[in-house]
Amino acid sequence: MVQRSHVTYFGAGPAPLPTPVLEKAAEVLLNYKDKGIGLCEISHRSPEANDILARTKQALATLLDIPDDYDILFLQSGGSGEFSATVYNLVSIWVEKKRAKIAEEVGDNTDEVLKRLRQVVDEELKLDYLVTGSWSLKASQEASRLIGAKHVNIAADARKANHGKFGKIPSEDQWSLTPRAAGGPALVYFCDNETVDGVEFPSFPRSLEGDDAPLVCADMSSNFISRKVDVSKYAVIFGGAQKNIGNTGIAIVIIRKSLLPPHSTPASPDLLRHLNLSVGPIVLDYPTIAKNNSLYNTLPIFDVWVAGEVMSGLVDSFGAKRIGGQEEVSDEKARLIYEAIERCPDVYRVVPDKSVRSRMNICFRVNGGDADKEKAFLAGAEKKGLLGLKGHRSVGGIRASNYNAVSLNGVKLLVAYLDEFAKSA
Amino acid sequence: MVQRSHVTYFGAGPAPLPTPVLEKAAEVLLNYKDKGIGLCEISHRSPEANDILARTKQALATLLDIPDDYDILFLQSGGSGEFSATVYNLVSIWVEKKRAKIAEEVGDNTDEVLKRLRQVVDEELKLDYLVTGSWSLKASQEASRLIGAKHVNIAADARKANHGKFGKIPSEDQWSLTPRAAGGPALVYFCDNETVDGVEFPSFPRSLEGDDAPLVCADMSSNFISRKVDVSKYAVIFGGAQKNIGNTGIAIVIIRKSLLPPHSTPASPDLLRHLNLSVGPIVLDYPTIAKNNSLYNTLPIFDVWVAGEVMSGLVDSFGAKRIGGQEEVSDEKARLIYEAIERCPDVYRVVPDKSVRSRMNICFRVNGGDADKEKAFLAGAEKKGLLGLKGHRSVGGIRASNYNAVSLNGVKLLVAYLDEFAKSA
């Protein structure tokens, strides 16, 4: 029988969870706080569920130092559902803003307002996407489905200057962002860490800063709570929970309150359809979710609890350092693995460019991508309890995912194996 | 410390789960099949996850005797997300069918096809809703949001002949279904069991039968796998898992394969927007989910496993009787509770009409809805470990939810308490 302690799991997501959290989870599954019922059974509208929700939000806010003018939402969308939610919600706000402005100019003439609004939408509605890997590509494709390709501006495509492959981030002076003058894009979207391609933004893009900065939406599914984030620079940060935070089942959205009622008003569904845009499902409607404290419909409270336990654990571990403490650990673990890879350049080659290497998903090839060698590498790793190392089918090779619950000791075992395999290769 | 065995939980959902399933869940959470990692951590693309998916589908298919020309999908939508998904998907099929037919008549003239199609959509696109309680009402409202109120036909509103309240189902001769002649509605929607109002369809509506029967979508969130269902009569059956089946986190969709490619083609997103309809998020797109065996994006495999365990347990328990066995048990438990209520007509009154009383959610008032008496009833019940009996805030009073995992013994305890309280009242 293989014990948990025999295994280090480097899977890209779902990902390992801290054993103490799972041990506690196993208990509360049967009986939560001596109520005689378990955590998957209690009502999402019970005081217990409300406490869990509040504690989890508090732990996240503390950890990331989330400003008061941000709200935290939990949805069942998965990260992929948020590709759509960001579009539906931010387009709706953009349209209503334009409508209100035109109505101010034109007055009560509804037909004239609609006519002008249609023209403005046709000419000016743009969503900027920085396509730096498989996931931001998917997000941009989803935006095209929902509102039409003509409204989607691929402000950067990392494949263009890199032989058609992901692995670099074009320098900012090569980006073609929608000018801010005419009100700017409805959103600028990027994926902070590309799980499949092992590409991570080293820092927040400078071109997206400034007093009239556009609304930035960032997918942080695979590097959430792994490093410091200046939340105030983002309109929306989202992430599926199943990598650094908890179970598959919830996505977390951190949203600037100015994008929610009463500060922002969404366009009416009828207006959106009239303008040949799409109305999103109510379960992805941020104002509805926010108004109901994420309890518009049944929320998987067990998954919220797991995320809360994981994050409270980090708050306790790192004290005043908060997420900075986890950042140090993550950086150190990534450094050890990359150094081991670089020690043997004849055997291993990191896939993405050094400037944008992910600290979370370390993608490399063995012997130039020799299929037999890579198979042998994986088989040898498995014998040592180093699991989940196979790269994504679209990239191939090896991928070591270095999420928060991967221990330093597990990383050291991988490093030892990297050295050992290289010697024998 | 309150043990599970001290408590009977009558909550409306999330709902109790079988203790043996939870005990096994507690184990696999830490270590699944001696792999050294737990079930929330393993990849949704692993052979283990595929096995779980296949076994769960098989158990459901066996239990409900699902015909081969149906597919089973798992989504993270919740039941509420399916309100939207049914609309997006079935409208899309309806539109494409009409487009293809017009193109056949008109030939290559795209402008003419679009012109005629727009007219057909304007005049003929109808979705029929049978509004018999809070949930079907919500579903009909969501349809109006997504595609416009003019396309939504409230074929029956149960409040109309019942003093503005739910509690009856109008007889079928009073329904105003969209005529089948012109191709019929894009769907006919009903909620088989209304959790909030305690109203259940006693049987499948006759007006929805026949060779040219319309596409029926039914929400079975709260009576799924509690009675026999002739699946072949439905286009789509859906239900959130958190009542009779498993954890919050997955919704199950049973869909007729003729509604999926290659048998049915969805309309293009551009066309839908052009026609002032909405494009749904990719995570609610049935063809995409079906094509990817429910693994388009990360599926909460743990929740699928729990559902599989619950349903396999029923298959084992009831043998050749399948779901018929559970139906007998459910009916018997409901009968005992309703009889106890009826024994004391001076104290208790069932809320909905006798003809449509739900076997799953038994809604009743104490002393004509006297607030103090109802509080006393709930407090007394709690002392005896009978929990979760408070009615929905919109209906008030008491609601005993009689889901599959509520034991016959628990029901007998409730019956004894009903008798005892009535005597003291």
mmCIF file of C-alpha atoms in Angstrom, chain A residues 1-5 7 9 13-19 22-23 25-27 29-31 34-38 40-45 76-81 83-84 88 118 135 138 142 144-149 242-243 246-250 269-270 273-285 296-303 387 392-393, chain B residues 1-5 7 9 13-19 22-23 25-27 29-31 34-38 40-45 76-81 83-84 88 118 135 138 142 144-149 242-243 246-250 269-270 273-285 296-303 387 392-393:
data_model
loop_
_atom_site.group_PDB
_atom_site.id
_atom_site.type_symbol
_atom_site.label_atom_id
_atom_site.label_comp_id
_atom_site.label_asym_id
_atom_site.label_seq_id
_atom_site.Cartn_x
_atom_site.Cartn_y
_atom_site.Cartn_z
ATOM 1 C CA MET A 1 0.000 0.000 0.000
ATOM 2 C CA VAL A 2 1.363 3.387 -1.060
ATOM 3 C CA GLN A 3 1.098 6.015 1.683
ATOM 4 C CA ARG A 4 0.706 9.722 1.037
ATOM 5 C CA SER A 5 4.133 10.218 2.552
ATOM 6 C CA VAL A 7 4.448 10.206 -2.962
ATOM 7 C CA TYR A 9 2.496 14.698 -6.780
ATOM 8 C CA GLY A 13 -4.316 20.438 -11.558
ATOM 9 C CA PRO A 14 -6.161 19.089 -9.698
ATOM 10 C CA ALA A 15 -3.156 19.326 -7.456
ATOM 11 C CA PRO A 16 -2.007 18.095 -4.057
ATOM 12 C CA LEU A 17 -3.691 19.408 -0.954
ATOM 13 C CA PRO A 18 -2.075 19.674 2.488
ATOM 14 C CA THR A 19 -2.511 16.356 4.307
ATOM 15 C CA LEU A 22 -7.553 16.463 4.107
ATOM 16 C CA GLU A 23 -7.456 14.714 7.474
ATOM 17 C CA ALA A 25 -11.891 17.226 5.795
ATOM 18 C CA ALA A 26 -12.349 13.488 6.281
ATOM 19 C CA GLU A 27 -13.763 14.198 9.737
ATOM 20 C CA LEU A 29 -17.436 15.117 5.918
ATOM 21 C CA LEU A 30 -19.199 12.898 8.453
ATOM 22 C CA ASN A 31 -19.877 15.344 11.229
ATOM 23 C CA ASP A 34 -20.731 17.934 16.296
ATOM 24 C CA LYS A 35 -23.986 18.749 14.534
ATOM 25 C CA GLY A 36 -24.543 15.129 13.600
ATOM 26 C CA ILE A 37 -24.428 15.959 9.886
ATOM 27 C CA GLY A 38 -21.512 16.446 7.547
ATOM 28 C CA CYS A 40 -21.565 18.244 2.241
ATOM 29 C CA GLU A 41 -25.012 17.897 3.789
ATOM 30 C CA ILE A 42 -25.579 21.146 5.668
ATOM 31 C CA SER A 43 -27.542 23.939 4.084
ATOM 32 C CA HIS A 44 -25.670 26.636 2.208
ATOM 33 C CA ARG A 45 -28.030 29.042 4.009
ATOM 34 C CA GLN A 76 -19.191 27.069 -9.790
ATOM 35 C CA SER A 77 -17.982 28.157 -13.213
ATOM 36 C CA GLY A 78 -14.519 26.678 -13.253
ATOM 37 C CA GLY A 79 -11.831 28.882 -14.740
ATOM 38 C CA SER A 80 -13.276 28.243 -18.211
ATOM 39 C CA GLY A 81 -16.639 29.633 -17.151
ATOM 40 C CA PHE A 83 -13.543 33.225 -19.679
ATOM 41 C CA SER A 84 -17.190 33.842 -20.505
ATOM 42 C CA TYR A 88 -20.556 39.079 -20.449
ATOM 43 C CA ARG A 118 -25.297 50.805 -32.270
ATOM 44 C CA TRP A 135 -5.451 29.358 -21.901
ATOM 45 C CA LYS A 138 -9.001 29.827 -25.391
ATOM 46 C CA GLU A 142 -14.566 32.367 -26.234
ATOM 47 C CA SER A 144 -15.183 35.902 -30.194
ATOM 48 C CA ARG A 145 -17.943 33.303 -29.831
ATOM 49 C CA LEU A 146 -19.891 35.424 -27.380
ATOM 50 C CA ILE A 147 -19.683 38.886 -28.916
ATOM 51 C CA GLY A 148 -18.155 38.464 -32.363
ATOM 52 C CA ALA A 149 -14.571 38.338 -33.613
ATOM 53 C CA GLN A 242 -8.023 23.257 -7.856
ATOM 54 C CA LYS A 243 -4.345 24.149 -8.032
ATOM 55 C CA GLY A 246 -8.452 23.713 -2.891
ATOM 56 C CA ASN A 247 -10.823 21.400 -4.689
ATOM 57 C CA THR A 248 -12.236 21.508 -8.159
ATOM 58 C CA GLY A 249 -15.728 22.877 -7.751
ATOM 59 C CA ILE A 250 -15.320 26.573 -7.079
ATOM 60 C CA PRO A 269 -30.633 42.051 -21.486
ATOM 61 C CA ASP A 270 -32.956 43.402 -24.162
ATOM 62 C CA ARG A 273 -29.525 41.385 -27.649
ATOM 63 C CA HIS A 274 -30.704 44.352 -29.674
ATOM 64 C CA LEU A 275 -27.035 45.234 -30.233
ATOM 65 C CA ASN A 276 -26.236 41.688 -31.380
ATOM 66 C CA LEU A 277 -24.345 40.936 -28.183
ATOM 67 C CA SER A 278 -25.067 38.007 -25.860
ATOM 68 C CA VAL A 279 -26.736 37.764 -22.489
ATOM 69 C CA GLY A 280 -24.898 35.480 -20.086
ATOM 70 C CA PRO A 281 -26.515 32.970 -17.735
ATOM 71 C CA ILE A 282 -27.647 34.345 -14.406
ATOM 72 C CA VAL A 283 -25.211 32.051 -12.574
ATOM 73 C CA LEU A 284 -22.328 33.985 -14.175
ATOM 74 C CA ASP A 285 -23.787 37.415 -13.483
ATOM 75 C CA TYR A 296 -27.660 32.972 -5.332
ATOM 76 C CA ASN A 297 -27.871 29.251 -5.847
ATOM 77 C CA THR A 298 -26.448 26.288 -3.942
ATOM 78 C CA LEU A 299 -22.739 26.826 -3.370
ATOM 79 C CA PRO A 300 -20.517 23.800 -2.614
ATOM 80 C CA ILE A 301 -19.733 24.808 0.944
ATOM 81 C CA PHE A 302 -17.383 21.872 1.431
ATOM 82 C CA ASP A 303 -15.141 23.245 -1.319
ATOM 83 C CA LEU A 387 4.046 11.391 -9.902
ATOM 84 C CA HIS A 392 0.476 18.446 -21.517
ATOM 85 C CA ARG A 393 -0.225 16.590 -24.751
ATOM 86 C CA MET B 1 -21.230 15.242 20.988
ATOM 87 C CA VAL B 2 -24.077 14.582 18.591
ATOM 88 C CA GLN B 3 -23.532 11.471 16.486
ATOM 89 C CA ARG B 4 -24.883 10.994 12.982
ATOM 90 C CA SER B 5 -27.083 8.251 14.360
ATOM 91 C CA VAL B 7 -29.968 12.904 13.902
ATOM 92 C CA TYR B 9 -31.897 15.543 8.635
ATOM 93 C CA GLY B 13 -30.897 20.399 -0.167
ATOM 94 C CA PRO B 14 -28.051 19.933 0.325
ATOM 95 C CA ALA B 15 -29.453 16.778 1.820
ATOM 96 C CA PRO B 16 -28.288 13.773 3.806
ATOM 97 C CA LEU B 17 -25.952 11.271 2.226
ATOM 98 C CA PRO B 18 -25.695 7.593 3.159
ATOM 99 C CA THR B 19 -23.244 7.228 6.038
ATOM 100 C CA LEU B 22 -19.372 9.254 3.512
ATOM 101 C CA GLU B 23 -17.199 6.833 5.468
ATOM 102 C CA ALA B 25 -15.390 9.164 0.975
ATOM 103 C CA ALA B 26 -13.407 10.095 4.071
ATOM 104 C CA GLU B 27 -10.911 7.394 3.168
ATOM 105 C CA LEU B 29 -10.141 11.797 0.186
ATOM 106 C CA LEU B 30 -6.721 10.948 1.574
ATOM 107 C CA ASN B 31 -5.749 7.998 -0.552
ATOM 108 C CA ASP B 34 -3.632 3.084 -2.628
ATOM 109 C CA LYS B 35 -2.173 5.561 -5.102
ATOM 110 C CA GLY B 36 -0.837 7.735 -2.308
ATOM 111 C CA ILE B 37 -2.987 10.668 -3.413
ATOM 112 C CA GLY B 38 -6.603 11.464 -2.739
ATOM 113 C CA CYS B 40 -9.770 15.551 -4.922
ATOM 114 C CA GLU B 41 -6.169 15.601 -6.100
ATOM 115 C CA ILE B 42 -6.018 13.127 -8.982
ATOM 116 C CA SER B 43 -6.260 14.351 -12.521
ATOM 117 C CA HIS B 44 -9.638 14.422 -14.216
ATOM 118 C CA ARG B 45 -7.804 12.973 -17.219
ATOM 119 C CA GLN B 76 -20.709 22.317 -12.847
ATOM 120 C CA SER B 77 -23.705 24.499 -13.631
ATOM 121 C CA GLY B 78 -25.926 23.698 -10.688
ATOM 122 C CA GLY B 79 -29.597 23.312 -11.474
ATOM 123 C CA SER B 80 -29.866 27.068 -12.011
ATOM 124 C CA GLY B 81 -27.207 26.958 -14.707
ATOM 125 C CA PHE B 83 -32.215 26.869 -16.649
ATOM 126 C CA SER B 84 -29.933 28.747 -19.023
ATOM 127 C CA TYR B 88 -29.197 28.278 -25.198
ATOM 128 C CA ARG B 118 -35.424 36.608 -39.026
ATOM 129 C CA TRP B 135 -38.260 27.009 -9.665
ATOM 130 C CA LYS B 138 -37.288 31.236 -12.166
ATOM 131 C CA GLU B 142 -34.204 33.223 -17.131
ATOM 132 C CA SER B 144 -36.909 35.767 -20.962
ATOM 133 C CA ARG B 145 -33.588 37.313 -19.983
ATOM 134 C CA LEU B 146 -31.660 35.233 -22.479
ATOM 135 C CA ILE B 147 -33.843 35.400 -25.567
ATOM 136 C CA GLY B 148 -36.551 37.955 -24.860
ATOM 137 C CA ALA B 149 -39.940 37.738 -23.190
ATOM 138 C CA GLN B 242 -27.238 17.692 -3.971
ATOM 139 C CA LYS B 243 -30.578 16.199 -3.018
ATOM 140 C CA GLY B 246 -24.698 13.380 -4.019
ATOM 141 C CA ASN B 247 -22.792 16.575 -3.340
ATOM 142 C CA THR B 248 -23.368 20.080 -4.500
ATOM 143 C CA GLY B 249 -20.919 20.580 -7.327
ATOM 144 C CA ILE B 250 -22.303 18.679 -10.267
ATOM 145 C CA PRO B 269 -22.784 32.001 -32.721
ATOM 146 C CA ASP B 270 -22.698 34.763 -35.328
ATOM 147 C CA ARG B 273 -26.345 37.168 -32.318
ATOM 148 C CA HIS B 274 -27.492 38.415 -35.698
ATOM 149 C CA LEU B 275 -30.990 37.249 -34.781
ATOM 150 C CA ASN B 276 -30.862 39.083 -31.434
ATOM 151 C CA LEU B 277 -30.555 35.833 -29.519
ATOM 152 C CA SER B 278 -27.781 35.020 -27.031
ATOM 153 C CA VAL B 279 -24.770 32.776 -27.231
ATOM 154 C CA GLY B 280 -24.224 30.722 -24.091
ATOM 155 C CA PRO B 281 -20.884 30.088 -22.412
ATOM 156 C CA ILE B 282 -18.899 27.180 -23.770
ATOM 157 C CA VAL B 283 -19.106 25.411 -20.393
ATOM 158 C CA LEU B 284 -22.886 25.103 -20.881
ATOM 159 C CA ASP B 285 -22.661 23.956 -24.497
ATOM 160 C CA TYR B 296 -14.040 19.723 -21.541
ATOM 161 C CA ASN B 297 -12.728 21.440 -18.450
ATOM 162 C CA THR B 298 -11.842 20.185 -14.983
ATOM 163 C CA LEU B 299 -14.717 18.126 -13.608
ATOM 164 C CA PRO B 300 -14.997 17.614 -9.823
ATOM 165 C CA ILE B 301 -14.290 13.896 -9.931
ATOM 166 C CA PHE B 302 -14.835 13.526 -6.192
ATOM 167 C CA ASP B 303 -18.442 14.643 -6.629
ATOM 168 C CA LEU B 387 -33.400 18.735 11.888
ATOM 169 C CA HIS B 392 -38.737 27.951 2.721
ATOM 170 C CA ARG B 393 -39.044 31.639 3.634
#
